[in-house]
């Protein structure tokens, strides 16, 4: 099926592209906001430390550059060089005030490192409103050996705190993403609907075509039979009665197919399971198709497994499956040479129908099992059909918990393989 709605396909492509771009831009901005919040956090900590230096007179020089006194061994830890060691409680109290003054509301562990002992001489925990746990974290603060004394500030929940600061951005991105998902699904739904419309239109066209010709032939023949002079021409009478009978059985066949499809449309396909020999069933299918095989001068080779070919399945449906596959192999091969084989592989019983026909391009191989799907090359149908046969075959095989696979190369031929579990 060549989708005629090129414009819609183009629209789908453009919308996918737009959605991808919007998501990428959104992610880029979220990352930018994160970096900005991180920088803001760092600046606020530096300002708080500066406040500490001033309030507690921790450095002896006056013209100092705060950047030179602060070291950040990792993102969560700040080391601030000091010349005099403060009292841990007043340090805790002042730092707590400074942090809140500069809008830092995440919990913090505080320690004083003494250069003489090369260890922490006091540790405290500052509980701020956005603290993520009520009790202090008992894990030890990492010690960084330095030749000077320093105050260490450790923010165990810095990452989460920054993410929390970005709440508005994350929520708005989430809403945008949801809106995009809604938009994409509507476009996809529209596309699918259009596709269904087109396939259905194709079906109706095919259907009309398949029924119109036999009906007009029947009409003409019936008109001829109604002529009074026909009584004197028994040959003509028989010929036209024969045509009517032939065309009627053709129509009957087509109607039967449509009914089968309507039947397989039921949710729980009723199966009448029985044990039978699949090799014998294939022989029966070939027998039923004998007129077609002779008419199209088909060469058929068969290779039946000499192990057991007993399967448990719905015999009537299975026969139709085989007829459909063989008919397709004939229909889509200009000079049909068909190989049918059965074999056992692991716990499966397999049936293979191989032809030397026109083959099916990769892009169509999955879709041929869809309802109404027909491969149309340049809108020319090589053979008549409704695009229902393989859909029926797949539904039946699925209902038996089996599998059907296709391998095909355009111009070389196709192989359809049915795999059935030996025991159902
Ligand atoms: P129909 O034959 O009525 O079109 P099917 O459902 O049986 O419908 O097949 C769907 C499509 O798959 C066909 O239109 C045809 O293009 C392709 N196809 C099926 N069997 C073969 C085959 N053996 N070789 C090449 N093409 C095939």
Tab-separated table of C-alpha atoms and ligand atoms in Angstrom:
chain	number	residue	atom	x	y	z
A	1	UNK	CA	0.000	0.000	0.000
A	2	UNK	CA	1.483	3.274	-1.062
A	3	UNK	CA	0.174	5.896	1.302
A	4	UNK	CA	-1.282	8.614	-0.841
A	5	UNK	CA	-1.518	11.157	1.928
A	6	UNK	CA	2.013	12.424	1.372
A	7	UNK	CA	1.096	15.768	2.896
A	8	UNK	CA	0.000	14.072	6.105
A	9	UNK	CA	3.176	12.008	6.222
A	10	UNK	CA	5.165	15.192	5.777
A	11	UNK	CA	3.176	16.824	8.578
A	12	UNK	CA	3.912	13.845	10.815
A	13	UNK	CA	7.620	14.130	10.058
A	14	UNK	CA	7.675	17.867	10.708
A	15	UNK	CA	5.756	17.519	13.983
A	16	UNK	CA	8.104	14.761	15.166
A	17	UNK	CA	11.036	17.018	14.345
A	18	UNK	CA	9.445	19.983	16.150
A	19	UNK	CA	8.704	17.826	19.210
A	20	UNK	CA	12.297	16.533	19.288
A	21	UNK	CA	13.670	20.079	18.951
A	22	UNK	CA	11.390	21.421	21.696
A	23	UNK	CA	12.419	18.588	24.052
A	24	UNK	CA	16.105	19.180	23.265
A	25	UNK	CA	15.756	22.938	23.875
A	26	UNK	CA	13.870	22.248	27.105
A	27	UNK	CA	16.609	19.888	28.332
A	28	UNK	CA	19.249	22.448	27.378
A	29	UNK	CA	17.451	25.129	29.406
A	30	UNK	CA	16.953	22.852	32.382
A	31	UNK	CA	20.671	22.154	32.392
A	32	UNK	CA	21.395	25.892	32.125
A	33	UNK	CA	19.061	26.625	35.046
A	34	UNK	CA	20.753	23.887	37.086
A	35	UNK	CA	24.181	25.401	36.410
A	36	UNK	CA	22.839	28.841	37.300
A	37	UNK	CA	21.324	27.592	40.570
A	38	UNK	CA	24.585	25.815	41.369
A	39	UNK	CA	26.536	29.020	40.813
A	40	UNK	CA	24.049	30.976	42.894
A	41	UNK	CA	24.447	28.465	45.726
A	42	UNK	CA	28.220	28.779	45.582
A	43	UNK	CA	28.042	32.589	45.626
A	44	UNK	CA	25.705	32.540	48.635
A	45	UNK	CA	28.044	30.210	50.527
A	46	UNK	CA	31.012	32.497	49.747
A	47	UNK	CA	28.994	35.471	51.017
A	48	UNK	CA	28.048	33.588	54.191
A	49	UNK	CA	31.695	32.684	54.824
A	50	UNK	CA	32.681	36.311	54.259
A	51	UNK	CA	30.089	37.269	56.869
A	52	UNK	CA	31.621	34.700	59.239
A	53	UNK	CA	35.103	36.136	58.752
A	54	UNK	CA	33.820	39.611	59.546
A	55	UNK	CA	31.625	38.683	62.518
A	56	UNK	CA	34.135	36.404	64.226
A	57	UNK	CA	37.394	38.022	63.090
A	58	UNK	CA	38.729	34.773	61.724
A	59	UNK	CA	41.428	36.231	59.456
A	60	UNK	CA	44.185	38.598	60.522
A	61	UNK	CA	44.669	40.402	57.158
A	62	UNK	CA	42.116	42.985	56.060
A	63	UNK	CA	42.503	43.220	52.305
A	64	UNK	CA	41.879	39.598	51.479
A	65	UNK	CA	40.286	38.081	48.460
A	66	UNK	CA	37.597	35.656	49.547
A	67	UNK	CA	38.216	33.374	46.522
A	68	UNK	CA	41.794	32.776	47.680
A	69	UNK	CA	40.717	31.682	51.149
A	70	UNK	CA	38.022	29.245	50.076
A	71	UNK	CA	38.736	25.890	48.545
A	72	UNK	CA	36.120	23.420	47.243
A	73	UNK	CA	37.604	19.895	47.116
A	74	UNK	CA	34.228	18.701	45.860
A	75	UNK	CA	30.877	20.336	45.047
A	76	UNK	CA	29.400	19.639	48.495
A	77	UNK	CA	32.376	20.702	50.595
A	78	UNK	CA	33.811	24.158	51.287
A	79	UNK	CA	37.082	24.702	53.145
A	80	UNK	CA	37.615	28.222	54.506
A	81	UNK	CA	41.096	29.087	55.749
A	82	UNK	CA	41.207	30.741	59.209
A	83	UNK	CA	43.974	32.301	61.254
A	84	UNK	CA	42.281	31.932	64.652
A	85	UNK	CA	40.169	29.032	65.864
A	86	UNK	CA	36.661	30.133	66.895
A	87	UNK	CA	34.403	28.579	69.480
A	88	UNK	CA	32.370	25.890	67.727
A	89	UNK	CA	29.041	26.948	69.248
A	90	UNK	CA	29.337	30.600	68.334
A	91	UNK	CA	30.566	29.506	64.893
A	92	UNK	CA	27.477	27.331	64.480
A	93	UNK	CA	25.176	30.116	65.604
A	94	UNK	CA	26.733	32.784	63.346
A	95	UNK	CA	26.931	30.503	60.327
A	96	UNK	CA	23.313	29.511	60.740
A	97	UNK	CA	22.323	33.198	60.666
A	98	UNK	CA	24.540	33.954	57.693
A	99	UNK	CA	23.189	31.060	55.674
A	100	UNK	CA	19.580	32.065	56.292
A	101	UNK	CA	20.418	35.707	55.531
A	102	UNK	CA	21.742	34.671	52.130
A	103	UNK	CA	18.841	32.382	51.394
A	104	UNK	CA	20.582	29.015	51.856
A	105	UNK	CA	18.118	26.697	53.525
A	106	UNK	CA	19.701	23.298	53.264
A	107	UNK	CA	21.290	21.433	56.177
A	108	UNK	CA	25.014	21.698	56.754
A	109	UNK	CA	27.717	19.920	58.711
A	110	UNK	CA	30.321	22.119	60.213
A	111	UNK	CA	33.821	21.268	61.511
A	112	UNK	CA	36.968	23.048	62.590
A	113	UNK	CA	40.284	21.646	61.392
A	114	UNK	CA	43.310	22.309	63.592
A	115	UNK	CA	46.600	22.449	61.720
A	116	UNK	CA	48.536	21.413	64.835
A	117	UNK	CA	46.663	18.185	65.465
A	118	UNK	CA	45.843	17.706	61.749
A	119	UNK	CA	42.330	16.687	62.751
A	120	UNK	CA	38.880	18.109	63.406
A	121	UNK	CA	38.520	19.557	66.861
A	122	UNK	CA	34.787	20.121	66.759
A	123	UNK	CA	31.859	19.094	64.624
A	124	UNK	CA	28.291	20.465	64.535
A	125	UNK	CA	25.168	19.997	62.483
A	126	UNK	CA	23.011	22.891	61.298
A	127	UNK	CA	19.422	22.016	60.765
A	128	UNK	CA	17.806	24.410	58.285
A	129	UNK	CA	14.163	24.543	57.062
A	130	UNK	CA	14.820	22.509	53.938
A	131	UNK	CA	16.640	19.772	55.788
A	132	UNK	CA	16.024	16.385	54.287
A	133	UNK	CA	16.384	14.390	57.484
A	134	UNK	CA	15.424	15.314	61.006
A	135	UNK	CA	18.445	13.911	62.780
A	136	UNK	CA	21.989	14.770	61.912
A	137	UNK	CA	23.858	12.635	59.452
A	138	UNK	CA	26.249	10.423	61.377
A	139	UNK	CA	28.674	9.791	58.561
A	140	UNK	CA	32.141	11.227	59.187
A	141	UNK	CA	33.211	14.363	57.415
A	142	UNK	CA	36.085	13.746	54.998
A	143	UNK	CA	39.365	15.158	56.365
A	144	UNK	CA	41.618	17.117	54.033
A	145	UNK	CA	45.095	17.556	55.476
A	146	UNK	CA	46.298	21.147	55.142
A	147	UNK	CA	49.192	23.158	56.588
A	148	UNK	CA	46.712	25.734	57.863
A	149	UNK	CA	43.623	25.608	60.050
A	150	UNK	CA	40.259	25.827	58.373
A	151	UNK	CA	36.493	25.596	58.779
A	152	UNK	CA	34.856	22.858	56.742
A	153	UNK	CA	31.257	23.247	55.577
A	154	UNK	CA	29.679	20.138	54.181
A	155	UNK	CA	26.259	20.231	52.478
A	156	UNK	CA	25.101	16.609	52.239
A	157	UNK	CA	21.910	17.476	50.352
A	158	UNK	CA	23.180	20.200	48.052
A	159	UNK	CA	22.105	18.400	44.829
A	160	UNK	CA	18.548	17.729	46.039
A	161	UNK	CA	18.280	21.281	47.368
A	162	UNK	CA	19.239	22.771	43.989
A	163	UNK	CA	16.769	20.489	42.216
A	164	UNK	CA	14.099	21.658	44.679
A	165	UNK	CA	14.932	25.270	43.821
A	166	UNK	CA	14.217	24.325	40.198
A	167	UNK	CA	10.760	22.983	41.059
A	168	UNK	CA	8.910	25.527	38.927
A	169	UNK	CA	11.097	24.795	35.902
A	170	UNK	CA	10.764	21.047	36.264
A	171	UNK	CA	6.969	21.239	36.650
A	172	UNK	CA	6.581	23.567	33.667
A	173	UNK	CA	8.804	21.288	31.567
A	174	UNK	CA	6.702	18.310	32.665
A	175	UNK	CA	3.491	20.101	31.632
A	176	UNK	CA	5.026	21.033	28.282
A	177	UNK	CA	6.142	17.430	27.775
A	178	UNK	CA	2.631	16.170	28.548
A	179	UNK	CA	1.165	18.703	26.117
A	180	UNK	CA	3.630	17.517	23.478
A	181	UNK	CA	2.739	13.879	24.098
A	182	UNK	CA	-0.942	14.801	23.710
A	183	UNK	CA	-0.210	16.716	20.533
A	184	UNK	CA	1.903	13.881	19.053
A	185	UNK	CA	-0.718	11.271	19.859
A	186	UNK	CA	-3.408	13.383	18.176
A	187	UNK	CA	-1.297	13.755	15.040
A	188	UNK	CA	-0.527	10.036	15.095
A	189	UNK	CA	-4.193	9.223	15.622
A	190	UNK	CA	-5.128	11.486	12.713
A	191	UNK	CA	-2.512	9.808	10.556
A	192	UNK	CA	-3.725	6.332	11.497
A	193	UNK	CA	-7.328	7.349	10.843
A	194	UNK	CA	-6.427	8.706	7.446
A	195	UNK	CA	-4.467	5.538	6.691
A	196	UNK	CA	-7.453	3.396	7.648
A	197	UNK	CA	-9.737	5.535	5.525
A	198	UNK	CA	-7.480	5.074	2.551
A	199	UNK	CA	-7.081	1.336	3.011
A	200	UNK	CA	-10.814	1.016	3.389
A	201	UNK	CA	-11.369	3.086	0.261
A	202	UNK	CA	-8.982	0.741	-1.550
A	203	UNK	CA	-10.897	-2.208	-0.222
A	204	UNK	CA	-14.212	-0.834	-1.457
A	205	UNK	CA	-12.656	-0.157	-4.881
A	206	UNK	CA	-11.293	-3.682	-5.070
A	207	UNK	CA	-14.516	-5.108	-3.804
A	208	UNK	CA	-16.576	-3.218	-6.392
A	209	UNK	CA	-14.169	-4.287	-9.095
A	210	UNK	CA	-14.286	-7.951	-8.057
A	211	UNK	CA	-18.087	-8.003	-7.968
A	212	UNK	CA	-18.968	-5.704	-10.842
A	213	UNK	CA	-17.559	-7.827	-13.661
A	214	UNK	CA	-19.199	-11.142	-12.697
A	215	UNK	CA	-22.480	-9.345	-11.987
A	216	UNK	CA	-22.568	-7.721	-15.414
A	217	UNK	CA	-21.641	-11.046	-17.043
A	218	UNK	CA	-24.539	-12.690	-15.179
A	219	UNK	CA	-26.886	-9.877	-16.188
A	220	UNK	CA	-25.962	-10.170	-19.875
A	221	UNK	CA	-26.277	-13.975	-19.790
A	222	UNK	CA	-29.665	-13.751	-18.063
A	223	UNK	CA	-30.832	-11.262	-20.707
A	224	UNK	CA	-29.778	-13.688	-23.429
A	225	UNK	CA	-31.628	-16.536	-21.682
A	226	UNK	CA	-34.768	-14.412	-21.534
A	227	UNK	CA	-34.920	-14.116	-25.345
A	228	UNK	CA	-37.780	-16.325	-26.658
A	229	UNK	CA	-35.616	-17.594	-29.542
A	230	UNK	CA	-33.203	-19.262	-27.092
A	231	UNK	CA	-35.496	-22.302	-26.922
A	232	UNK	CA	-34.427	-23.190	-30.459
A	233	UNK	CA	-30.703	-22.903	-29.667
A	234	UNK	CA	-29.942	-25.435	-26.901
A	235	UNK	CA	-26.134	-24.992	-27.337
A	236	UNK	CA	-26.383	-21.276	-26.693
A	237	UNK	CA	-28.769	-21.938	-23.801
A	238	UNK	CA	-26.312	-24.331	-22.163
A	239	UNK	CA	-23.372	-21.987	-22.729
A	240	UNK	CA	-25.079	-19.046	-21.032
A	241	UNK	CA	-26.510	-21.147	-18.204
A	242	UNK	CA	-22.929	-22.457	-17.694
A	243	UNK	CA	-21.569	-18.897	-17.547
A	244	UNK	CA	-24.171	-17.937	-14.948
A	245	UNK	CA	-23.350	-20.971	-12.851
A	246	UNK	CA	-19.584	-20.333	-13.106
A	247	UNK	CA	-19.871	-16.660	-12.194
A	248	UNK	CA	-22.257	-17.410	-9.341
A	249	UNK	CA	-19.870	-19.895	-7.785
A	250	UNK	CA	-17.082	-17.329	-8.166
A	251	UNK	CA	-19.224	-14.782	-6.326
A	252	UNK	CA	-20.096	-17.382	-3.720
A	253	UNK	CA	-16.389	-17.957	-3.136
A	254	UNK	CA	-15.744	-14.250	-2.673
A	255	UNK	CA	-18.669	-13.890	-0.271
A	256	UNK	CA	-17.402	-16.918	1.638
A	257	UNK	CA	-14.042	-15.153	2.039
A	258	UNK	CA	-15.639	-11.995	3.332
A	259	UNK	CA	-17.633	-14.046	5.802
A	260	UNK	CA	-14.472	-15.782	6.972
A	261	UNK	CA	-12.908	-12.419	7.626
A	262	UNK	CA	-15.939	-11.173	9.509
A	263	UNK	CA	-15.792	-14.394	11.491
A	264	UNK	CA	-12.101	-14.044	12.386
A	265	UNK	CA	-12.841	-10.525	13.555
A	266	UNK	CA	-14.418	-11.944	16.691
A	267	UNK	CA	-12.343	-11.393	19.776
A	268	UNK	CA	-12.159	-14.963	20.910
A	269	UNK	CA	-11.953	-16.976	17.792
A	270	UNK	CA	-13.869	-20.189	18.388
A	271	UNK	CA	-11.587	-23.083	17.419
A	272	UNK	CA	-12.631	-26.676	17.018
A	273	UNK	CA	-9.397	-28.419	17.905
A	274	UNK	CA	-8.625	-31.914	16.725
A	275	UNK	CA	-5.520	-34.014	16.089
A	276	UNK	CA	-4.720	-34.575	12.449
A	277	UNK	CA	-1.847	-35.226	10.090
A	278	UNK	CA	-0.693	-31.880	8.643
A	279	UNK	CA	0.938	-33.586	5.643
A	280	UNK	CA	-2.451	-35.038	4.678
A	281	UNK	CA	-4.072	-31.626	5.093
A	282	UNK	CA	-1.540	-30.043	2.719
A	283	UNK	CA	-2.287	-32.781	0.185
A	284	UNK	CA	-5.978	-31.948	0.503
A	285	UNK	CA	-5.284	-28.221	-0.036
A	286	UNK	CA	-3.271	-29.045	-3.168
A	287	UNK	CA	-6.099	-31.241	-4.343
A	288	UNK	CA	-8.633	-28.441	-3.834
A	289	UNK	CA	-6.387	-26.089	-5.803
A	290	UNK	CA	-5.816	-28.541	-8.658
A	291	UNK	CA	-7.859	-26.503	-11.225
A	292	UNK	CA	-5.781	-23.374	-10.443
A	293	UNK	CA	-2.519	-25.355	-10.500
A	294	UNK	CA	-3.356	-26.741	-13.938
A	295	UNK	CA	-4.599	-23.439	-15.325
A	296	UNK	CA	-1.480	-21.541	-14.249
A	297	UNK	CA	0.854	-24.443	-15.144
A	298	UNK	CA	2.335	-24.403	-11.641
A	299	UNK	CA	5.276	-26.671	-10.810
A	300	UNK	CA	4.848	-27.938	-7.260
A	301	UNK	CA	7.439	-29.916	-5.336
A	302	UNK	CA	6.675	-31.254	-1.909
A	303	UNK	CA	8.929	-32.613	0.806
A	304	UNK	CA	7.055	-34.013	3.768
A	305	UNK	CA	8.725	-34.880	7.040
A	306	UNK	CA	8.873	-38.605	7.670
A	307	UNK	CA	8.573	-37.986	11.384
A	308	UNK	CA	5.191	-37.422	12.934
A	309	UNK	CA	3.208	-34.600	11.343
A	310	UNK	CA	0.381	-34.803	13.844
A	311	UNK	CA	-0.778	-31.419	15.078
A	312	UNK	CA	-3.682	-30.238	17.161
A	313	UNK	CA	-5.551	-27.459	15.386
A	314	UNK	CA	-8.810	-26.383	13.809
A	315	UNK	CA	-8.777	-28.424	10.621
A	316	UNK	CA	-11.175	-26.282	8.549
A	317	UNK	CA	-9.310	-23.092	9.355
A	318	UNK	CA	-5.954	-24.685	8.843
A	319	UNK	CA	-6.998	-25.889	5.405
A	320	UNK	CA	-7.977	-22.313	4.495
A	321	UNK	CA	-4.617	-21.072	5.787
A	322	UNK	CA	-2.784	-23.462	3.478
A	323	UNK	CA	-5.047	-22.608	0.533
A	324	UNK	CA	-4.432	-18.889	1.079
A	325	UNK	CA	-0.656	-19.290	1.193
A	326	UNK	CA	-0.485	-21.528	-1.874
A	327	UNK	CA	-2.919	-19.317	-3.807
A	328	UNK	CA	-0.773	-16.260	-3.038
A	329	UNK	CA	2.365	-18.106	-4.135
A	330	UNK	CA	0.635	-18.822	-7.456
A	331	UNK	CA	-0.941	-15.375	-7.755
A	332	UNK	CA	2.256	-13.422	-7.214
A	333	UNK	CA	4.576	-15.572	-9.360
A	334	UNK	CA	4.619	-15.085	-13.133
A	335	UNK	CA	5.859	-18.669	-13.790
A	336	UNK	CA	5.160	-20.371	-10.474
A	337	UNK	CA	7.562	-22.970	-9.109
A	338	UNK	CA	6.437	-23.705	-5.563
A	339	UNK	CA	8.142	-25.817	-2.922
A	340	UNK	CA	6.143	-26.983	0.060
A	341	UNK	CA	7.929	-28.685	2.916
A	342	UNK	CA	7.138	-29.807	6.417
A	343	UNK	CA	9.721	-30.486	9.104
A	344	UNK	CA	10.183	-30.658	12.862
A	345	UNK	CA	12.462	-28.147	14.523
A	346	UNK	CA	12.985	-28.248	18.284
A	347	UNK	CA	9.500	-28.351	19.765
A	348	UNK	CA	7.872	-26.885	16.652
A	349	UNK	CA	6.234	-28.376	13.651
A	350	UNK	CA	6.982	-26.171	10.638
A	351	UNK	CA	5.363	-25.748	7.251
A	352	UNK	CA	7.191	-23.818	4.542
A	353	UNK	CA	5.687	-22.467	1.329
A	354	UNK	CA	8.388	-21.121	-0.989
A	355	UNK	CA	7.789	-19.480	-4.352
A	356	UNK	CA	9.902	-17.944	-7.107
A	357	UNK	CA	7.626	-14.949	-7.571
A	358	UNK	CA	7.915	-11.198	-7.456
A	359	UNK	CA	8.863	-11.115	-3.781
A	360	UNK	CA	8.006	-8.492	-1.175
A	361	UNK	CA	10.209	-5.506	-0.332
A	362	UNK	CA	11.440	-5.326	3.270
A	363	UNK	CA	9.317	-2.241	4.059
A	364	UNK	CA	6.114	-4.153	3.258
A	365	UNK	CA	6.975	-7.472	4.908
A	366	UNK	CA	5.476	-6.721	8.314
A	367	UNK	CA	2.499	-4.836	6.948
A	368	UNK	CA	1.215	-7.513	4.565
A	369	UNK	CA	-0.393	-9.200	7.581
A	370	UNK	CA	-2.484	-6.094	8.275
A	371	UNK	CA	-6.057	-5.914	7.179
A	372	UNK	CA	-6.657	-4.584	3.634
A	373	UNK	CA	-2.944	-4.138	3.114
A	374	UNK	CA	-1.814	-4.738	-0.448
A	375	UNK	CA	1.541	-3.962	-1.981
A	376	UNK	CA	0.906	-1.592	-4.817
A	377	UNK	CA	3.821	-0.770	-7.034
A	378	UNK	CA	3.003	2.354	-9.026
A	379	UNK	CA	-0.650	1.729	-8.120
A	380	UNK	CA	-0.742	-1.361	-10.382
A	381	UNK	CA	-2.112	-4.464	-8.743
A	382	UNK	CA	-0.337	-7.448	-10.231
A	383	UNK	CA	-3.228	-9.653	-9.138
A	384	UNK	CA	-6.704	-9.124	-7.814
A	385	UNK	CA	-7.420	-9.352	-4.142
A	386	UNK	CA	-8.795	-7.666	-1.052
A	387	UNK	CA	-5.708	-7.638	1.106
A	388	UNK	CA	-7.502	-9.879	3.581
A	389	UNK	CA	-5.930	-13.307	3.006
A	390	UNK	CA	-2.744	-12.934	5.020
A	391	UNK	CA	-4.601	-11.112	7.756
A	392	UNK	CA	-6.884	-14.128	8.041
A	393	UNK	CA	-3.875	-16.493	7.986
A	394	UNK	CA	-2.132	-14.576	10.770
A	395	UNK	CA	-5.234	-14.410	12.931
A	396	UNK	CA	-5.735	-18.152	12.648
A	397	UNK	CA	-2.082	-18.946	13.366
A	398	UNK	CA	-2.080	-16.514	16.323
A	399	UNK	CA	-5.220	-18.147	17.710
A	400	UNK	CA	-3.308	-21.444	17.660
A	401	UNK	CA	-0.403	-19.743	19.496
A	402	UNK	CA	1.752	-20.403	16.476
A	403	UNK	CA	3.921	-18.073	14.438
A	404	UNK	CA	4.095	-17.061	10.805
A	405	UNK	CA	7.208	-15.550	9.319
A	406	UNK	CA	8.077	-14.250	5.885
A	407	UNK	CA	11.429	-14.069	4.169
A	408	UNK	CA	11.482	-12.474	0.795
A	409	UNK	CA	13.647	-10.765	-1.753
A	410	UNK	CA	12.036	-8.689	-4.495
A	411	UNK	CA	12.382	-10.388	-7.866
A	412	UNK	CA	13.516	-13.689	-6.355
A	413	UNK	CA	10.577	-15.022	-4.411
A	414	UNK	CA	9.049	-15.372	-0.964
A	415	UNK	CA	9.038	-18.012	1.738
A	416	UNK	CA	6.260	-18.172	4.304
A	417	UNK	CA	6.973	-20.371	7.331
A	418	UNK	CA	4.368	-21.464	9.861
A	419	UNK	CA	5.644	-22.680	13.212
A	420	UNK	CA	3.225	-24.594	15.379
A	421	UNK	CA	3.849	-25.902	18.873
A	422	UNK	CA	3.710	-29.664	18.758
A	423	UNK	CA	1.533	-29.809	21.848
A	424	UNK	CA	-1.175	-27.292	22.511
B	1	LIG	P1	-4.379	-10.137	-1.485
B	1	LIG	O1	-3.603	-11.264	-2.085
B	1	LIG	O2	-5.837	-10.320	-1.556
B	1	LIG	O3	-3.922	-8.827	-1.942
B	1	LIG	P2	-3.164	-10.946	1.016
B	1	LIG	O4	-3.484	-10.521	2.401
B	1	LIG	O5	-3.227	-12.393	0.714
B	1	LIG	O6	-4.117	-10.119	0.080
B	1	LIG	O7	-1.725	-10.421	0.687
B	1	LIG	C1	-1.369	-9.106	0.983
B	1	LIG	C2	-0.306	-8.610	0.042
B	1	LIG	O8	0.909	-9.317	0.282
B	1	LIG	C3	-0.630	-8.884	-1.405
B	1	LIG	O9	-1.364	-7.818	-1.957
B	1	LIG	C4	0.733	-8.998	-2.047
B	1	LIG	O10	1.183	-7.746	-2.423
B	1	LIG	C5	1.609	-9.524	-0.935
B	1	LIG	N1	1.879	-10.977	-1.050
B	1	LIG	C6	1.254	-11.972	-0.389
B	1	LIG	N2	1.780	-13.179	-0.709
B	1	LIG	C7	2.766	-12.938	-1.595
B	1	LIG	C8	3.701	-13.753	-2.285
B	1	LIG	N3	3.722	-15.087	-2.154
B	1	LIG	N4	4.601	-13.138	-3.105
B	1	LIG	C9	4.595	-11.801	-3.267
B	1	LIG	N5	3.743	-10.972	-2.635
B	1	LIG	C10	2.840	-11.517	-1.806
